[in-house]
Amino acid sequence: MGTRTRLVGRHIATFGGVVFVSSIVFGALVWWAPGSPQRIDAGAQLDQGFWGWLLSFWLGLIQFDLGPSYRGIPVDQLLVKGAIKSLPLIVLSMILSVGGSLLAVAIMGTRASSSFPLVRTAIHSISLVPVFLLGYLAVVLFAVPPDGVFQALAAIAILAVGDGMLTDIFLGIDDEVDQLLDRDFVHSARLRGVPVGPTLARHLALPLAQIAADKMAYVVGGVLVIEKVLGIQGIGWMGYRAATHHDFLLLLAITVAVTSLVAASQLGVDLVRLATDPRTTPNVSGQEVG
Amino acid sequence: MSDPILFTRDLWVRVHDPNGGGSPIAVVRGANIELQRGATTCLVGESGSGKTVLMRALLGISGARPGVTAGTAWARPDGSEFPVPLVGPRKRWRGRALPSLRPGWAGYVFQHPSHSLDPLLRVGDQVGASVTIAHSGLTPAAVKRRVLHWLETVHLPNPEAVAQLFPHELSGGMAQRVAIAIALATEPDLLVADEPTTGLDWSVRRDIVDLLGELCRARGMSLLLISHDFQVVEHIADQLYVMFRGELVEDGPRRAFFEPGPGSHPYTRELQARSRALEEGSSPPRLHLAEQPTSSGAGCVYAHRCPWIREPSPERSALGERCRSVRPPDFRPSSDHRVRCIAVGEPT
Amino acid sequence: MTLSSLWTQRHRQDQMGPVSVFGFGVLIGLVGLRIAAMFVDSSPRLGLQDEQLLPAMAGPSWDHLLGTDQLGRDLLLRMVDAVEAFFLPGLFACLVAALIAVPTGAIAGYWEGSKGAAVLRGLLTMISAWPRLVLVVVVVAIFTGSVRDPAAWAEVRLYLLGGLVGLSYIPQLGGAVSERVQHFRREQFVEAARAHGLSDRRILLWHILWANCRHLVLRHTCTLFGAFILVETSLSYLGDYGVPPPRPSWGNILAGVRHSVVHSRSLMASSDSWSPAGLWGGVEQAIQHGGLLGVLAPTIAIAVSIAGVLALAEHYARRDRP
Ligand code: SF4
C-alpha cells in the first residue's frame, strides 16, 4: 500500500510543480512585459518587487480573492463567470467527440476504410476545417443566433469537430479498439463464450480518458477562438479581451487557471490508471508464492 | 477407426493486405485436416507457414485482417456434425466465435501466456469466468472450489494464493499453466495449443508439453499441438501434419515420421535435421534463401529451397524442371501416409 | 508471412500511394505560390491608392479571376501574396521545434533515468500543459502590445508566432523522439556497438537518430507546419495578433469579407433563417454580393493546405514503421 500512496503523491507533486512553475514563467512575462507595471499599479503594490507580487498573487489564488482587475470588477468573479460558460463547452464537446467516434467505430467496425470510404473521407475533411472557419460558416450560412441554446449547441458541435479534433480522437479510438480486438485474451474470451463487452469496456476506459486528456489543451485553444467568433463571454473571450486591453492580472489568472485545468486532466488520468491497472504498482504479493 | 472431432475439406484462407489494396494472399491452400477424437495431432512447420492462421480461421478467432475463406469444415463434438461457419473478411464484433456449438467446446492455448491473460483481472476471476460457462448457476463458493480444482490440475503450487494474483505477477511457466487452466475450465472436447512452449524458458518447456499430453490422455480430450520443432512433438504425437507455405505437404501417423520407412518429404527431413542439430547444440543447416519462390502457384511450393533439385543426383537430373512447372501429385506410401512430392513418388 | 509476401509488402510501402501524391502535390503548390508571391505586386499591402478604382466585391472576370474584395482589391493577388504570411514563419516554427526537441528527446531517452533526463522530462510535461493558442495570445499580447505601429513589426510578430508554435510543439516531438531512442536503447545492438568501441555520441547521432528517427521527425515537422497554418490563419481572422490588416493573410481576407456578407445576411428576416429557403437565400445573397468567392477561396485554400501537409505527415508515418 505504501508504494501506491507514494505514486499518488508523486503524480500530485508533478501536477503542483507544473502549475507552480508555469505561474512563475507567466508571472515573469507579465511583470517584465513592456508597459505592464503601470497597468498592474491600479491593483497591486509595486514596491513589493516581483517575488512579493507573485506571492500575493498565489495567496490571492488560494484565498480566492485576487483583487480588482483594472476595470474594477474583482478578478475572481470574472473567472467564475467565465468558467460557468466555458467549462460546459469543453466537457460536452469532449463527450460528443469521444462518444461520436465510439459510435462510428461500433457501427462501421475498425479499419473499415474499404467498406465505408465515404464516411471516413467525410469525417476527415470536415475535421480538417479550423474552428474559426466553422464558426464563421455557422454565422454566415446558418445564421446562428448571437445568444441562447442554439449558439451553445453550435459551439459544442464545432469544438467537437474542428481543428482536427474529431479525426484525432476517431483515429485514436479506432486504433485502440483495433489493437484491443486483436489481443489474444479477447480472442480467448470470444472462443470460450465469455461475454466480451465487459472486457472491452475495462480495457477501453483508460485509453479513452488518455486520448481525451491529451486533447484538452487543444480544446482550450478552440474555446478561445470559438468564444471570440460567436461572442460567447466565457474564459477564452475574457482572456482575449484581457490581452488586448493589457489587463495583465486577469490574463495571468486565466492562464494559470487554464494550465491547471490541462494539468489536472492528466493528473486525473494518472490517478485513474493507478486505481484500476494492477500493473502500475510493483509486485508485492507475488513473492510468497514464488 | 476414423472418428474425427473436426475435419476440413479443401480449406483456403486468404489474407488481405493490412494497408488495403492488392488482391488477397492465400496463406492456407486447400488444407484437408482431420483431428481424431481423443488423439494428439501435431501441425508442424516453420513460422509463417500458415499453421496458426489455419487453426484460428477454423475456430473463428482470426484477428482483425485475415478473412476470406473457402472450402468446408465440420465439427463433430458428440457424433453429430455441425458445419463450422467460416469467417468472412469483414465480420467483427460477433459475440461468440462458434455460434452453433456449445460455448467452450474448444479451448485455445496461445503462444505467449502474457498476451492471452487479461492483465486487469485476477487469475481466479479469469478461470472462474470459464467455469461459469461450463456450469451456469453455480454459487460463488462452488465456482471458487472448481477454480482451485483447475489450478491444481495444472500442477500450480499453492492455488489459493495464485488465484489472488494478477497475470503480471506470474512467471512465464506459471502463466502458461494458468492459461491452460482457463482453457480447460470450460471442459472442452478439443484443445488447441499454439506453440505453447516458444515463449518460455528451456527448463519449463518439456514440463508444459508433458502436462498437455497427460491432461488429454486423462480426460479423453483431443489435442492439436502446433509447433515448429519436431523434437517437441516427438513424444506425444499420434498423427502429424507438415505445412509449408500454406500447403500440407505431408501427413501420416507417428510411425511414418519417427520410424524408418519409405520416403518422407524433403521439407520434413529439413525440419527434422534442424531439430536434431539444435538438440545436439550444433548450428542448424543454413537456409538457401537466395531464390525467390515462384509466385505463379504452379509447381512445388518447396521448389525454391528443395535440396534435391539444388544438388541433383544423377538419377534425378531432370527433376528441377518438372518440380517448378508441375504441381506434385500426392503419393501414398501406405494407406494413412501421404507425401506431396514427385521424387518420393518415383523411387529411383 | 512467407518471404514472397514480405517482399511484396516492402515493395508496396515504397510506392507512392494517392496520399503521398496529394501531399507532395500540395507541397509543390505551396512552394510555387511562395515563389510567385515574391513577384506579386504588393501594392495592396501599402494601402488603397490605385486599387480604389476597381469596384468592391465584384464577381470573377478575366482581369480578376477571383473578383475583388470588400475594398476592391484583386482577390487572386491577395490570395497568392498571403502565402508569405505563413510559409517562412512556419518553417521557422519547424526549425525551432526540431532544434530543441530532438536533442532534448534524445538525451532524455538515451540517458534515461539520469537526473538531467528527469529535469528535461519535467520541462516537457510543463510545456505540454500550456494550450498553444493561449500561450501565443498571451506572449504576443505582452510583447507587441505596446508597439505603436503594428505594420512595422508584422514580420517580427510572425516569427515570434512561429517560435511560440514551435515551442508548444516541443513536448510532442521530444516525447516521440525520446520514446524511439529508448526503444533502441533497450535493443541489444547498442551494447553490441559499444563493445565494438563506438562512442555513445556516434551511436546516438548516427545509428539511432539518423537511421531510425529521420522519418519520425519529418512526420512531426509536417504536422507542426499544418498546426502553424492553423494558428496563423485563426489569429489573423480574429484580428489583433495575426497579420495586421493591409497585409493579406487567408485569415484576414475572410475576416474582411465577413462584414459585408454578414451584413447582407442579416438583411434577411431572421425568422426563416433555419428553413431551407432561408439558407438558400443567404447563399444567394452572398453570390450576388460577390462575397462567395471571398469566403470560398480562403476556406478551400486553408483546408487543402492543411490536408496536404497532413497527408505528407502520413506519408512519412507510413515509411517510419521501425
Ligand atoms: S516435388 Fe520436387 S521440389 Fe518439391 S519437394 Fe519433391 S523433389 Fe523437392
PDB file of C-alpha atoms in Angstrom, chain A residues 40-169:
ATOM      1  CA  ILE A  40      -0.925  46.489 -12.585  1.00  0.00           C
ATOM      2  CA  ASP A  41      -0.297  49.521 -10.423  1.00  0.00           C
ATOM      3  CA  ALA A  42      -4.002  50.025 -10.057  1.00  0.00           C
ATOM      4  CA  GLY A  43      -4.431  46.818  -8.098  1.00  0.00           C
ATOM      5  CA  ALA A  44      -1.164  45.701  -6.587  1.00  0.00           C
ATOM      6  CA  GLN A  45       1.604  47.337  -4.658  1.00  0.00           C
ATOM      7  CA  LEU A  46       4.607  47.844  -6.872  1.00  0.00           C
ATOM      8  CA  ASP A  47       7.146  48.249  -4.119  1.00  0.00           C
ATOM      9  CA  GLN A  48       6.923  44.557  -3.265  1.00  0.00           C
ATOM     10  CA  GLY A  49       9.056  43.628  -6.222  1.00  0.00           C
ATOM     11  CA  PHE A  50       8.450  40.619  -8.463  1.00  0.00           C
ATOM     12  CA  TRP A  51       8.530  37.872  -5.849  1.00  0.00           C
ATOM     13  CA  GLY A  52       6.407  39.802  -3.410  1.00  0.00           C
ATOM     14  CA  TRP A  53       3.892  40.464  -6.105  1.00  0.00           C
ATOM     15  CA  LEU A  54       3.851  36.821  -7.181  1.00  0.00           C
ATOM     16  CA  LEU A  55       3.474  35.740  -3.557  1.00  0.00           C
ATOM     17  CA  SER A  56       0.478  37.968  -3.102  1.00  0.00           C
ATOM     18  CA  PHE A  57      -0.904  36.550  -6.347  1.00  0.00           C
ATOM     19  CA  TRP A  58      -0.579  32.987  -5.022  1.00  0.00           C
ATOM     20  CA  LEU A  59      -2.118  33.958  -1.708  1.00  0.00           C
ATOM     21  CA  GLY A  60      -4.963  35.576  -3.594  1.00  0.00           C
ATOM     22  CA  LEU A  61      -5.363  32.448  -5.671  1.00  0.00           C
ATOM     23  CA  ILE A  62      -5.676  30.286  -2.576  1.00  0.00           C
ATOM     24  CA  GLN A  63      -7.999  32.694  -0.733  1.00  0.00           C
ATOM     25  CA  PHE A  64      -9.942  33.266  -3.902  1.00  0.00           C
ATOM     26  CA  ASP A  65      -9.550  36.995  -3.672  1.00  0.00           C
ATOM     27  CA  LEU A  66      -7.339  38.351  -6.405  1.00  0.00           C
ATOM     28  CA  GLY A  67      -8.397  41.934  -6.036  1.00  0.00           C
ATOM     29  CA  PRO A  68      -9.927  44.008  -8.793  1.00  0.00           C
ATOM     30  CA  SER A  69      -8.991  43.780 -12.440  1.00  0.00           C
ATOM     31  CA  TYR A  70      -8.038  47.144 -13.825  1.00  0.00           C
ATOM     32  CA  ARG A  71     -11.640  47.777 -14.722  1.00  0.00           C
ATOM     33  CA  GLY A  72     -12.631  47.439 -11.108  1.00  0.00           C
ATOM     34  CA  ILE A  73     -14.534  44.138 -11.263  1.00  0.00           C
ATOM     35  CA  PRO A  74     -12.953  41.545  -8.973  1.00  0.00           C
ATOM     36  CA  VAL A  75     -10.844  39.122 -10.975  1.00  0.00           C
ATOM     37  CA  ASP A  76     -12.205  36.049  -9.230  1.00  0.00           C
ATOM     38  CA  GLN A  77     -15.766  36.998 -10.056  1.00  0.00           C
ATOM     39  CA  LEU A  78     -14.836  37.339 -13.698  1.00  0.00           C
ATOM     40  CA  LEU A  79     -13.077  33.986 -13.557  1.00  0.00           C
ATOM     41  CA  VAL A  80     -16.113  32.226 -12.134  1.00  0.00           C
ATOM     42  CA  LYS A  81     -18.434  33.925 -14.579  1.00  0.00           C
ATOM     43  CA  GLY A  82     -16.277  32.822 -17.498  1.00  0.00           C
ATOM     44  CA  ALA A  83     -15.790  29.293 -16.213  1.00  0.00           C
ATOM     45  CA  ILE A  84     -19.540  28.766 -15.906  1.00  0.00           C
ATOM     46  CA  LYS A  85     -19.846  29.433 -19.620  1.00  0.00           C
ATOM     47  CA  SER A  86     -16.695  27.717 -20.835  1.00  0.00           C
ATOM     48  CA  LEU A  87     -16.487  24.522 -18.796  1.00  0.00           C
ATOM     49  CA  PRO A  88     -19.719  23.040 -20.168  1.00  0.00           C
ATOM     50  CA  LEU A  89     -18.486  23.784 -23.684  1.00  0.00           C
ATOM     51  CA  ILE A  90     -15.216  21.966 -23.020  1.00  0.00           C
ATOM     52  CA  VAL A  91     -16.716  18.972 -21.274  1.00  0.00           C
ATOM     53  CA  LEU A  92     -19.675  18.487 -23.599  1.00  0.00           C
ATOM     54  CA  SER A  93     -17.650  18.841 -26.781  1.00  0.00           C
ATOM     55  CA  MET A  94     -15.192  16.276 -25.412  1.00  0.00           C
ATOM     56  CA  ILE A  95     -18.032  13.868 -24.655  1.00  0.00           C
ATOM     57  CA  LEU A  96     -19.595  14.478 -28.051  1.00  0.00           C
ATOM     58  CA  SER A  97     -16.361  13.853 -29.891  1.00  0.00           C
ATOM     59  CA  VAL A  98     -15.393  10.724 -27.970  1.00  0.00           C
ATOM     60  CA  GLY A  99     -18.933   9.357 -27.949  1.00  0.00           C
ATOM     61  CA  GLY A 100     -19.429  10.032 -31.640  1.00  0.00           C
ATOM     62  CA  SER A 101     -16.152   8.344 -32.505  1.00  0.00           C
ATOM     63  CA  LEU A 102     -17.014   5.318 -30.388  1.00  0.00           C
ATOM     64  CA  LEU A 103     -20.368   5.079 -32.081  1.00  0.00           C
ATOM     65  CA  ALA A 104     -18.806   5.367 -35.525  1.00  0.00           C
ATOM     66  CA  VAL A 105     -16.275   2.644 -34.711  1.00  0.00           C
ATOM     67  CA  ALA A 106     -19.006   0.442 -33.259  1.00  0.00           C
ATOM     68  CA  ILE A 107     -21.159   0.825 -36.354  1.00  0.00           C
ATOM     69  CA  MET A 108     -18.520   0.648 -39.051  1.00  0.00           C
ATOM     70  CA  GLY A 109     -16.030  -1.618 -37.362  1.00  0.00           C
ATOM     71  CA  THR A 110     -12.383  -0.693 -37.189  1.00  0.00           C
ATOM     72  CA  ARG A 111     -10.174  -0.204 -40.210  1.00  0.00           C
ATOM     73  CA  ALA A 112     -13.308  -0.143 -42.290  1.00  0.00           C
ATOM     74  CA  SER A 113     -11.791   2.128 -44.901  1.00  0.00           C
ATOM     75  CA  SER A 114     -12.585  -0.365 -47.602  1.00  0.00           C
ATOM     76  CA  SER A 115     -16.249  -0.618 -46.690  1.00  0.00           C
ATOM     77  CA  PHE A 116     -17.035   2.972 -45.780  1.00  0.00           C
ATOM     78  CA  PRO A 117     -14.567   5.191 -47.620  1.00  0.00           C
ATOM     79  CA  LEU A 118     -17.104   7.991 -47.959  1.00  0.00           C
ATOM     80  CA  VAL A 119     -17.858   8.238 -44.263  1.00  0.00           C
ATOM     81  CA  ARG A 120     -14.198   8.302 -43.398  1.00  0.00           C
ATOM     82  CA  THR A 121     -13.389  10.864 -46.041  1.00  0.00           C
ATOM     83  CA  ALA A 122     -16.251  12.996 -44.747  1.00  0.00           C
ATOM     84  CA  ILE A 123     -15.008  12.785 -41.155  1.00  0.00           C
ATOM     85  CA  HIS A 124     -11.500  13.673 -42.268  1.00  0.00           C
ATOM     86  CA  SER A 125     -12.414  16.598 -44.455  1.00  0.00           C
ATOM     87  CA  ILE A 126     -14.877  18.238 -42.052  1.00  0.00           C
ATOM     88  CA  SER A 127     -12.452  17.846 -39.215  1.00  0.00           C
ATOM     89  CA  LEU A 128      -9.682  19.495 -41.212  1.00  0.00           C
ATOM     90  CA  VAL A 129     -11.538  22.788 -41.225  1.00  0.00           C
ATOM     91  CA  PRO A 130     -10.313  25.102 -38.483  1.00  0.00           C
ATOM     92  CA  VAL A 131     -12.627  26.023 -35.637  1.00  0.00           C
ATOM     93  CA  PHE A 132     -12.721  29.685 -36.601  1.00  0.00           C
ATOM     94  CA  LEU A 133     -13.829  28.800 -40.121  1.00  0.00           C
ATOM     95  CA  LEU A 134     -16.568  26.501 -38.867  1.00  0.00           C
ATOM     96  CA  GLY A 135     -17.702  29.272 -36.550  1.00  0.00           C
ATOM     97  CA  TYR A 136     -17.599  31.702 -39.444  1.00  0.00           C
ATOM     98  CA  LEU A 137     -19.623  29.401 -41.678  1.00  0.00           C
ATOM     99  CA  ALA A 138     -22.076  28.857 -38.837  1.00  0.00           C
ATOM    100  CA  VAL A 139     -22.609  32.592 -38.586  1.00  0.00           C
ATOM    101  CA  VAL A 140     -22.658  33.319 -42.298  1.00  0.00           C
ATOM    102  CA  LEU A 141     -24.584  30.374 -43.685  1.00  0.00           C
ATOM    103  CA  PHE A 142     -26.662  29.128 -40.793  1.00  0.00           C
ATOM    104  CA  ALA A 143     -27.224  32.454 -39.107  1.00  0.00           C
ATOM    105  CA  VAL A 144     -26.524  31.071 -35.652  1.00  0.00           C
ATOM    106  CA  PRO A 145     -28.230  33.446 -33.246  1.00  0.00           C
ATOM    107  CA  PRO A 146     -25.928  35.615 -31.164  1.00  0.00           C
ATOM    108  CA  ASP A 147     -27.189  34.097 -27.918  1.00  0.00           C
ATOM    109  CA  GLY A 148     -29.070  31.205 -26.407  1.00  0.00           C
ATOM    110  CA  VAL A 149     -29.107  27.436 -26.608  1.00  0.00           C
ATOM    111  CA  PHE A 150     -28.565  27.201 -30.356  1.00  0.00           C
ATOM    112  CA  GLN A 151     -25.393  29.166 -30.077  1.00  0.00           C
ATOM    113  CA  ALA A 152     -24.072  26.933 -27.309  1.00  0.00           C
ATOM    114  CA  LEU A 153     -25.006  23.815 -29.262  1.00  0.00           C
ATOM    115  CA  ALA A 154     -23.296  25.140 -32.359  1.00  0.00           C
ATOM    116  CA  ALA A 155     -20.192  25.944 -30.329  1.00  0.00           C
ATOM    117  CA  ILE A 156     -20.118  22.460 -28.831  1.00  0.00           C
ATOM    118  CA  ALA A 157     -20.546  20.798 -32.207  1.00  0.00           C
ATOM    119  CA  ILE A 158     -17.835  22.958 -33.746  1.00  0.00           C
ATOM    120  CA  LEU A 159     -15.395  22.298 -30.921  1.00  0.00           C
ATOM    121  CA  ALA A 160     -16.076  18.584 -31.125  1.00  0.00           C
ATOM    122  CA  VAL A 161     -15.192  18.531 -34.816  1.00  0.00           C
ATOM    123  CA  GLY A 162     -12.903  21.361 -35.831  1.00  0.00           C
ATOM    124  CA  ASP A 163      -9.134  21.773 -35.707  1.00  0.00           C
ATOM    125  CA  GLY A 164      -8.688  18.068 -36.439  1.00  0.00           C
ATOM    126  CA  MET A 165     -10.277  17.166 -33.119  1.00  0.00           C
ATOM    127  CA  LEU A 166     -12.651  14.550 -34.476  1.00  0.00           C
ATOM    128  CA  THR A 167     -10.056  12.975 -36.750  1.00  0.00           C
ATOM    129  CA  ASP A 168      -7.517  12.663 -33.967  1.00  0.00           C
ATOM    130  CA  ILE A 169      -9.978  11.220 -31.498  1.00  0.00           C
TER     131      ILE A 169
END
